[in-house]
Coordinates of C-alpha atoms and ligand atoms in Angstrom, one line a residue:
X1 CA 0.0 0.0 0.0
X2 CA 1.1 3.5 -1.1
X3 CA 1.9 5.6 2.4
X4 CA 4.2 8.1 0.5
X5 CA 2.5 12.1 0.6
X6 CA 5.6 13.4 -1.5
X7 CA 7.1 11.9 -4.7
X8 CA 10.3 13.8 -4.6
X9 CA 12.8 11.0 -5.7
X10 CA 13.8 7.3 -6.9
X11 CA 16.1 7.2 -4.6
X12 CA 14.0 6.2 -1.6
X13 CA 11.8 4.1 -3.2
X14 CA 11.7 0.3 -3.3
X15 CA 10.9 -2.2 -5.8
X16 CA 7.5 -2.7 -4.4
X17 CA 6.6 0.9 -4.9
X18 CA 7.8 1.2 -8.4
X19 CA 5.9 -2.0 -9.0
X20 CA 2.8 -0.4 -7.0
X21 CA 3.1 2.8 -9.3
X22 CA 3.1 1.2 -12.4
X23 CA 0.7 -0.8 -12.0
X24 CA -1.8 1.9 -10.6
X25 CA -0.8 3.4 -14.8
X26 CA -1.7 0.2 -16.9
X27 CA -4.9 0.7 -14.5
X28 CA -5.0 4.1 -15.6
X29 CA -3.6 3.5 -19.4
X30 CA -7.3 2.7 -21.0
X31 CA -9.2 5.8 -19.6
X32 CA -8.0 8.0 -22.5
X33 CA -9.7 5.4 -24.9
X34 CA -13.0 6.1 -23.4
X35 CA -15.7 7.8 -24.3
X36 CA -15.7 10.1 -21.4
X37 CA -12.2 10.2 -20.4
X38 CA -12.7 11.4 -17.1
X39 CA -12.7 9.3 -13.5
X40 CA -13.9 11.2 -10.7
X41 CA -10.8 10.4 -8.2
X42 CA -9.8 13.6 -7.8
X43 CA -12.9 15.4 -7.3
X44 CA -13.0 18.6 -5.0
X45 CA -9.2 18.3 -5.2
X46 CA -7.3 21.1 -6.3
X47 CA -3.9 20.6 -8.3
X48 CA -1.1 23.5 -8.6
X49 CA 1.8 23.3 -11.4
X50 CA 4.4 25.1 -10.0
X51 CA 6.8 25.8 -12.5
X52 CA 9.7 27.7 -12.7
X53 CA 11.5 26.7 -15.3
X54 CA 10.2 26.1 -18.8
X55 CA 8.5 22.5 -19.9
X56 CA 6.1 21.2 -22.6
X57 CA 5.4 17.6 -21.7
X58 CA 5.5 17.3 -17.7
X59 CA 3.5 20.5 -17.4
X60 CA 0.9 19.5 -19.8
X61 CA 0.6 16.2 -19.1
X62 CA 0.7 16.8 -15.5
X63 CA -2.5 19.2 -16.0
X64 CA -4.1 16.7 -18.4
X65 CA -3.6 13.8 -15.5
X66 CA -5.2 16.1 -12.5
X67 CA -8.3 17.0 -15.0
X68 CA -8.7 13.3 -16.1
X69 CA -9.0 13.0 -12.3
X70 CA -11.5 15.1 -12.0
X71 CA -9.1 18.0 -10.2
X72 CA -9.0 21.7 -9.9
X73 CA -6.0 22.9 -11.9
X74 CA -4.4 25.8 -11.8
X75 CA -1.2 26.3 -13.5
X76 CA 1.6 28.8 -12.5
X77 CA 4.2 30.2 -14.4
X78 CA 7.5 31.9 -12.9
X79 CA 7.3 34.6 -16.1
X80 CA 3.7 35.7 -15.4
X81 CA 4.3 35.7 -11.7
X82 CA 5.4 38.3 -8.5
X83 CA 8.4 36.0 -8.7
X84 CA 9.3 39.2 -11.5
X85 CA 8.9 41.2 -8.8
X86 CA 11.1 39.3 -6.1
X87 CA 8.5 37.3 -4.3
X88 CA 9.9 34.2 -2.7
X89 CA 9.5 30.5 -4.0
X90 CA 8.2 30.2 -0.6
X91 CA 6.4 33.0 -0.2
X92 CA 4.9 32.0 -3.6
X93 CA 4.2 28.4 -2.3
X94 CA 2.2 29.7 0.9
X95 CA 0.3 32.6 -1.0
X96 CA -1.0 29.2 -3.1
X97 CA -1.2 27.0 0.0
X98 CA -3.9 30.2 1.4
X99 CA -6.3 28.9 -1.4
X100 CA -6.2 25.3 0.7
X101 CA -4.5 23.2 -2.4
X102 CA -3.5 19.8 -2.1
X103 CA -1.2 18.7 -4.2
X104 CA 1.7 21.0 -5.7
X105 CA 3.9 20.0 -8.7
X106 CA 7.1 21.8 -8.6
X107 CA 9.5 22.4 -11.5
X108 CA 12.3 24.6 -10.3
X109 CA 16.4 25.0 -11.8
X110 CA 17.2 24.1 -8.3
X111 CA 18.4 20.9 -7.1
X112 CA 16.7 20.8 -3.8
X113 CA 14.0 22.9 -4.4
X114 CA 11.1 20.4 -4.2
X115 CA 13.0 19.3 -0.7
X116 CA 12.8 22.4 0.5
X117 CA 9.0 23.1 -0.4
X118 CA 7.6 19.5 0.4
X119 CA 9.4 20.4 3.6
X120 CA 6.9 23.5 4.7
X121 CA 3.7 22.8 3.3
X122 CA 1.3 20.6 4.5
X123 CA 0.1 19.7 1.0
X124 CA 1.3 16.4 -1.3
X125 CA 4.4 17.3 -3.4
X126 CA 5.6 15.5 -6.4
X127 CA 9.1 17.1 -7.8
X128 CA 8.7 17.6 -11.5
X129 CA 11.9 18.4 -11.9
X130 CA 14.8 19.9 -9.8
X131 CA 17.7 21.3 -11.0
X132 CA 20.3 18.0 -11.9
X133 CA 18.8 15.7 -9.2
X134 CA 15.9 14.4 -9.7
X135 CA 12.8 13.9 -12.3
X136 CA 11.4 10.8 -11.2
X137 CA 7.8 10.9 -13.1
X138 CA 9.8 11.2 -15.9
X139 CA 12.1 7.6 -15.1
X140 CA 9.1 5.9 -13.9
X141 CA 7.4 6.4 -17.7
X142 CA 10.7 5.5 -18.8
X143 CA 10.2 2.2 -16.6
X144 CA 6.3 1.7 -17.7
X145 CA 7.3 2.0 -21.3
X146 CA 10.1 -0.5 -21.1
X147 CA 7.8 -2.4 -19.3
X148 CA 5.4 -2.6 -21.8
X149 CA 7.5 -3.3 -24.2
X150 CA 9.7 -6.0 -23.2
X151 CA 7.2 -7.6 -20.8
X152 CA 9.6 -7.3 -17.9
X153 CA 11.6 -4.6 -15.6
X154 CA 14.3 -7.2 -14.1
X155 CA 17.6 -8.8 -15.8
X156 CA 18.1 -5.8 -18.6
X157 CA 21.0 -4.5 -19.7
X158 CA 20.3 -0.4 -19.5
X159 CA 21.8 2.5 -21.4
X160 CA 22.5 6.0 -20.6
X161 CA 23.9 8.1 -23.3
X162 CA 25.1 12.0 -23.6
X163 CA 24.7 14.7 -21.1
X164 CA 24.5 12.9 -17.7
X165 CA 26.5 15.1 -15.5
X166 CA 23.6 17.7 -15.2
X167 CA 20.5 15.1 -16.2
X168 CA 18.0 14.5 -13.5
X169 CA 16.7 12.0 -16.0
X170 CA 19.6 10.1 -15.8
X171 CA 19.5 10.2 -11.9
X172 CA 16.6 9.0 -11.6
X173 CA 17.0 6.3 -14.2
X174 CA 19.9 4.9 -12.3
X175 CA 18.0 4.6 -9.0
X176 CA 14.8 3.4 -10.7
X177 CA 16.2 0.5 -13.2
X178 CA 18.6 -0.3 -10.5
X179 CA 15.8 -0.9 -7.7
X180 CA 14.0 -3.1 -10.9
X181 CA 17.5 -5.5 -10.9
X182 CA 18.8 -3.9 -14.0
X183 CA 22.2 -3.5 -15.3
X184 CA 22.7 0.3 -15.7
X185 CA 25.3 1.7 -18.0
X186 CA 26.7 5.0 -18.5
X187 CA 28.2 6.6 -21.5
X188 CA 29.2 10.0 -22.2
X189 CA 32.3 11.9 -22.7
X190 CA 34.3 12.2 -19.1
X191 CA 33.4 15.9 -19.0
X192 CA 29.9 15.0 -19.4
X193 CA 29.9 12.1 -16.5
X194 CA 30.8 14.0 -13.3
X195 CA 32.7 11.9 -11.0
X196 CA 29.8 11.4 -8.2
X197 CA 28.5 8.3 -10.5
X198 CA 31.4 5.9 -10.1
X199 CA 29.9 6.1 -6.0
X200 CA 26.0 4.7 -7.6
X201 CA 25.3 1.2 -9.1
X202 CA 26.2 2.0 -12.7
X203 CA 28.6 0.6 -15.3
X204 CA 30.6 3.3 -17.3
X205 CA 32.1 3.2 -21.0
X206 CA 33.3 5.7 -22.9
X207 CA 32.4 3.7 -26.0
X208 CA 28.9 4.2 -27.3
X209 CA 29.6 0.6 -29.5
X210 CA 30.5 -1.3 -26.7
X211 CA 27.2 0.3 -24.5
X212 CA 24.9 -0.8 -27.0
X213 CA 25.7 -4.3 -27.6
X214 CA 23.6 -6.6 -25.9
X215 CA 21.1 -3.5 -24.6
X216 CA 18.1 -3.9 -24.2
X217 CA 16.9 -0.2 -23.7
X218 CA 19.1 2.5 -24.6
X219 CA 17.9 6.0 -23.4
X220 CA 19.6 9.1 -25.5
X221 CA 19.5 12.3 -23.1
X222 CA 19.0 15.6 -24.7
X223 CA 22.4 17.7 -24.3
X224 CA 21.7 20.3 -21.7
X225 CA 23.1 23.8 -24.1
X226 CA 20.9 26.0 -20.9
X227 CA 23.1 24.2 -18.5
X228 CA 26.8 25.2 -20.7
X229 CA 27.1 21.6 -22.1
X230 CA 28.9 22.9 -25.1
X231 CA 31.6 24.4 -23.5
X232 CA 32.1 20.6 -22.0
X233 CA 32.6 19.5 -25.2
X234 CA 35.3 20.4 -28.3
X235 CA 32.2 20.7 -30.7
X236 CA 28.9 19.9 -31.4
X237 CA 30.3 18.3 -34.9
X238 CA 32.5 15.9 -32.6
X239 CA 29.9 15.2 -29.7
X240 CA 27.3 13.5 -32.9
X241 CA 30.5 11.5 -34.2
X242 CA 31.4 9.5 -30.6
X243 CA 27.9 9.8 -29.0
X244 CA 25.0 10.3 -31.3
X245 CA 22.8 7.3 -32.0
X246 CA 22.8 6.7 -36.1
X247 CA 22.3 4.1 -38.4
X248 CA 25.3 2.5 -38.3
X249 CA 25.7 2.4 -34.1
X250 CA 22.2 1.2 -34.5
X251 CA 23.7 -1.7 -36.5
X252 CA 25.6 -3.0 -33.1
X253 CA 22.0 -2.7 -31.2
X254 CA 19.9 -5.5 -30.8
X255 CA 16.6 -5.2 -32.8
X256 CA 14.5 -5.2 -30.1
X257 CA 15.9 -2.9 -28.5
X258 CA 13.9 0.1 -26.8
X259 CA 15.5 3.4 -27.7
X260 CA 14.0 6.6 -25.8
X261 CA 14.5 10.4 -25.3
X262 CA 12.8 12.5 -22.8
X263 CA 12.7 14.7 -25.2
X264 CA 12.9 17.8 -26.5
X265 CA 15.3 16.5 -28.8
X266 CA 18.1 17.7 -30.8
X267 CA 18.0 16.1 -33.8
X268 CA 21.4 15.2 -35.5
X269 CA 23.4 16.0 -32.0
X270 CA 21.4 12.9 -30.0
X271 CA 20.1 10.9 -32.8
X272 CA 20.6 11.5 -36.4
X273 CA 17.4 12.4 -38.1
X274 CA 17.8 10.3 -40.3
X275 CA 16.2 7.7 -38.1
X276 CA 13.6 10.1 -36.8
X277 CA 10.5 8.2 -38.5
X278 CA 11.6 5.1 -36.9
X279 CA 12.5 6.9 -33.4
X280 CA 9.7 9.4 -33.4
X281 CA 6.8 6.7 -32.9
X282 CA 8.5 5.3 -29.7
X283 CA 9.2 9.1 -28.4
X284 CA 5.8 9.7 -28.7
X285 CA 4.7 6.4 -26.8
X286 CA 7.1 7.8 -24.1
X287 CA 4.9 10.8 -23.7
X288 CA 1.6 9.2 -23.9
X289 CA 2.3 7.0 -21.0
X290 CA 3.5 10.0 -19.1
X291 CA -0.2 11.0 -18.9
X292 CA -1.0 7.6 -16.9
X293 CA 2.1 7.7 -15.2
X294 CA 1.4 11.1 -13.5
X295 CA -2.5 10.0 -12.8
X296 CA -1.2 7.0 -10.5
X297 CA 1.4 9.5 -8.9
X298 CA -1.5 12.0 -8.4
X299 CA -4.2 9.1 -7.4
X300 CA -1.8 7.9 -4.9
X301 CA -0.2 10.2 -3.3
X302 CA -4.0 12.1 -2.5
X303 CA -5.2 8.4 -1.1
X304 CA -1.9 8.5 0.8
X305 CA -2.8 12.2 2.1
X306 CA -5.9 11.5 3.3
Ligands
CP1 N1 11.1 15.3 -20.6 C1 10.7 16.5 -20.0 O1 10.8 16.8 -18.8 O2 10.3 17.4 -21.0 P1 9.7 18.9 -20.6 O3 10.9 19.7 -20.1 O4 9.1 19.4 -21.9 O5 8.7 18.7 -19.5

């Protein structure tokens, strides 16, 4: 049984709860085929987006999710907000916490942030998000997707490619494949790795051939240019030659194998686009289970609250 009120991280989680999340999604996965794609869950429950940083497909599929739930959404941007005038995160968190909301989700550049929020509000947080730590709604799609896929979460051989050092997707990859029994590998150029991974349960390579043999999922992360990736690397031209996925790396792959992005994607630095139409489906599939994915997070965590 879920007894969580925050989702803030992989980290802390267990096997059980991944399993318990996922499930609650293929529950979930169908509603969007009915007529009426609405449960009422969530009713009289009100849902904030807090997002300070920019984002497409966890902000709208994070609203999408509360109002399939039958929530109250309101969504907040930083840009439009008395954050331009100097107000507070926190201040900004208890002005919304006045109009008695119960769950925030909180996007923010900062790596603790949804710690340090979660930590003075009495409402459910789920971190959306947080600087280069976490973004664990986003692994556990990751995980369902696999999951759906392959028709198992334990035994696989898992690959992280590009810009790790600042990726809370890759964070909370490691921790959630890991927890499954997977086999996690890393590969990115040393500037792009950070030395705090060789302390987690990862496997590194600086060889994108030698990461993709034998994978079974291969997850391409989008290289970070807001976060001064570039200057980590001697050029763009040279980062796409060792460690963009094309079609002759692809060649090495297994055919089975699950390739994913969280997206956005830069095409032809991550993945040539050359393979786009055979990528693009599977990218896609990514986001559509996000929607179910961030219901059960939602579902849960209000049962857990109440
Ligand atoms: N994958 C992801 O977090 O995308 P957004 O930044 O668009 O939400």
């Amino acid at each position: 049984m879920w007894q969580r009120r925050h989702l803030l991280g992989l980290k802390d989680l267990d096997k059980k709860d991944i399993e318990l999340i996922l499930g609650q999604a293929e529950y979930f996965r169908e509603i969007p085929r009915r007529q009426i794609k609405k449960v009422p869950s969530l009713r009289g429950k009100t849902v904030v987006n807090l997002f300070f940083e920019p984002s497409t497909r966890t902000r709208i599929s994070f609203e999408l999710a509360a109002k399939r739930l039958s929530a109250d959404v309101i969504n907040f941007s930083s840009s439009a907000s008395s954050i331009q005038k100097g107000e507070s995160i926190l201040d900004t968190l208890k002005n919304m916490e006045a109009y008695a909301v119960d769950i925030f989700v909180i996007r923010h550049s900062f790596s603790a942030a949804s710690v340090y929020l979660a930590q003075r509000t009495k409402a459910c947080v789920v971190n959306a998000g947080d600087g280069a730590n976490e973004h664990p709604t986003q692994a556990l799609l990751d995980m369902f997707t696999v999951k759906q896929r392959l028709k198992k979460l334990t035994g696989l051989k898992v690959v992280v490619v590009g810009d790790i050092a600042y990726s809370r997707v890759a964070r909370s990859n490691i921790w959630g494949f890991s927890h499954m029994g997977c086999e996690v590998w890393l590969c990115a150029p040393p500037t792009l790795l950070g030395r705090d991974f060789s302390a987690l349960p990862v496997r590194i390579t600086y060889d994108l051939r030698k990461a993709v043999k034998e994978a079974d999922v291969i997850i391409m992360l989008r290289l970070q240019n807001e976060r001064q990736s570039e200057k980590l690397i001697p050029s763009l031209r040279e980062y796409r030659q060792h460690f963009g996925l094309n079609p002759d790396i692809l060649k090495g792959a297994r055919r089975d194998a699950v390739i994913m992005h969280p997206g956005p994607v830069n095409w032809d630095v991550e993945i040539a686009s050359s393979l786009k139409e055979k990528i693009m489906p599977s990218i896609l599939n990514q986001a559509s289970n996000g929607l179910a994915v961030r219901m059960a997070v939602l579902y849960l965590l209000k049962g857990a609250a109440e």
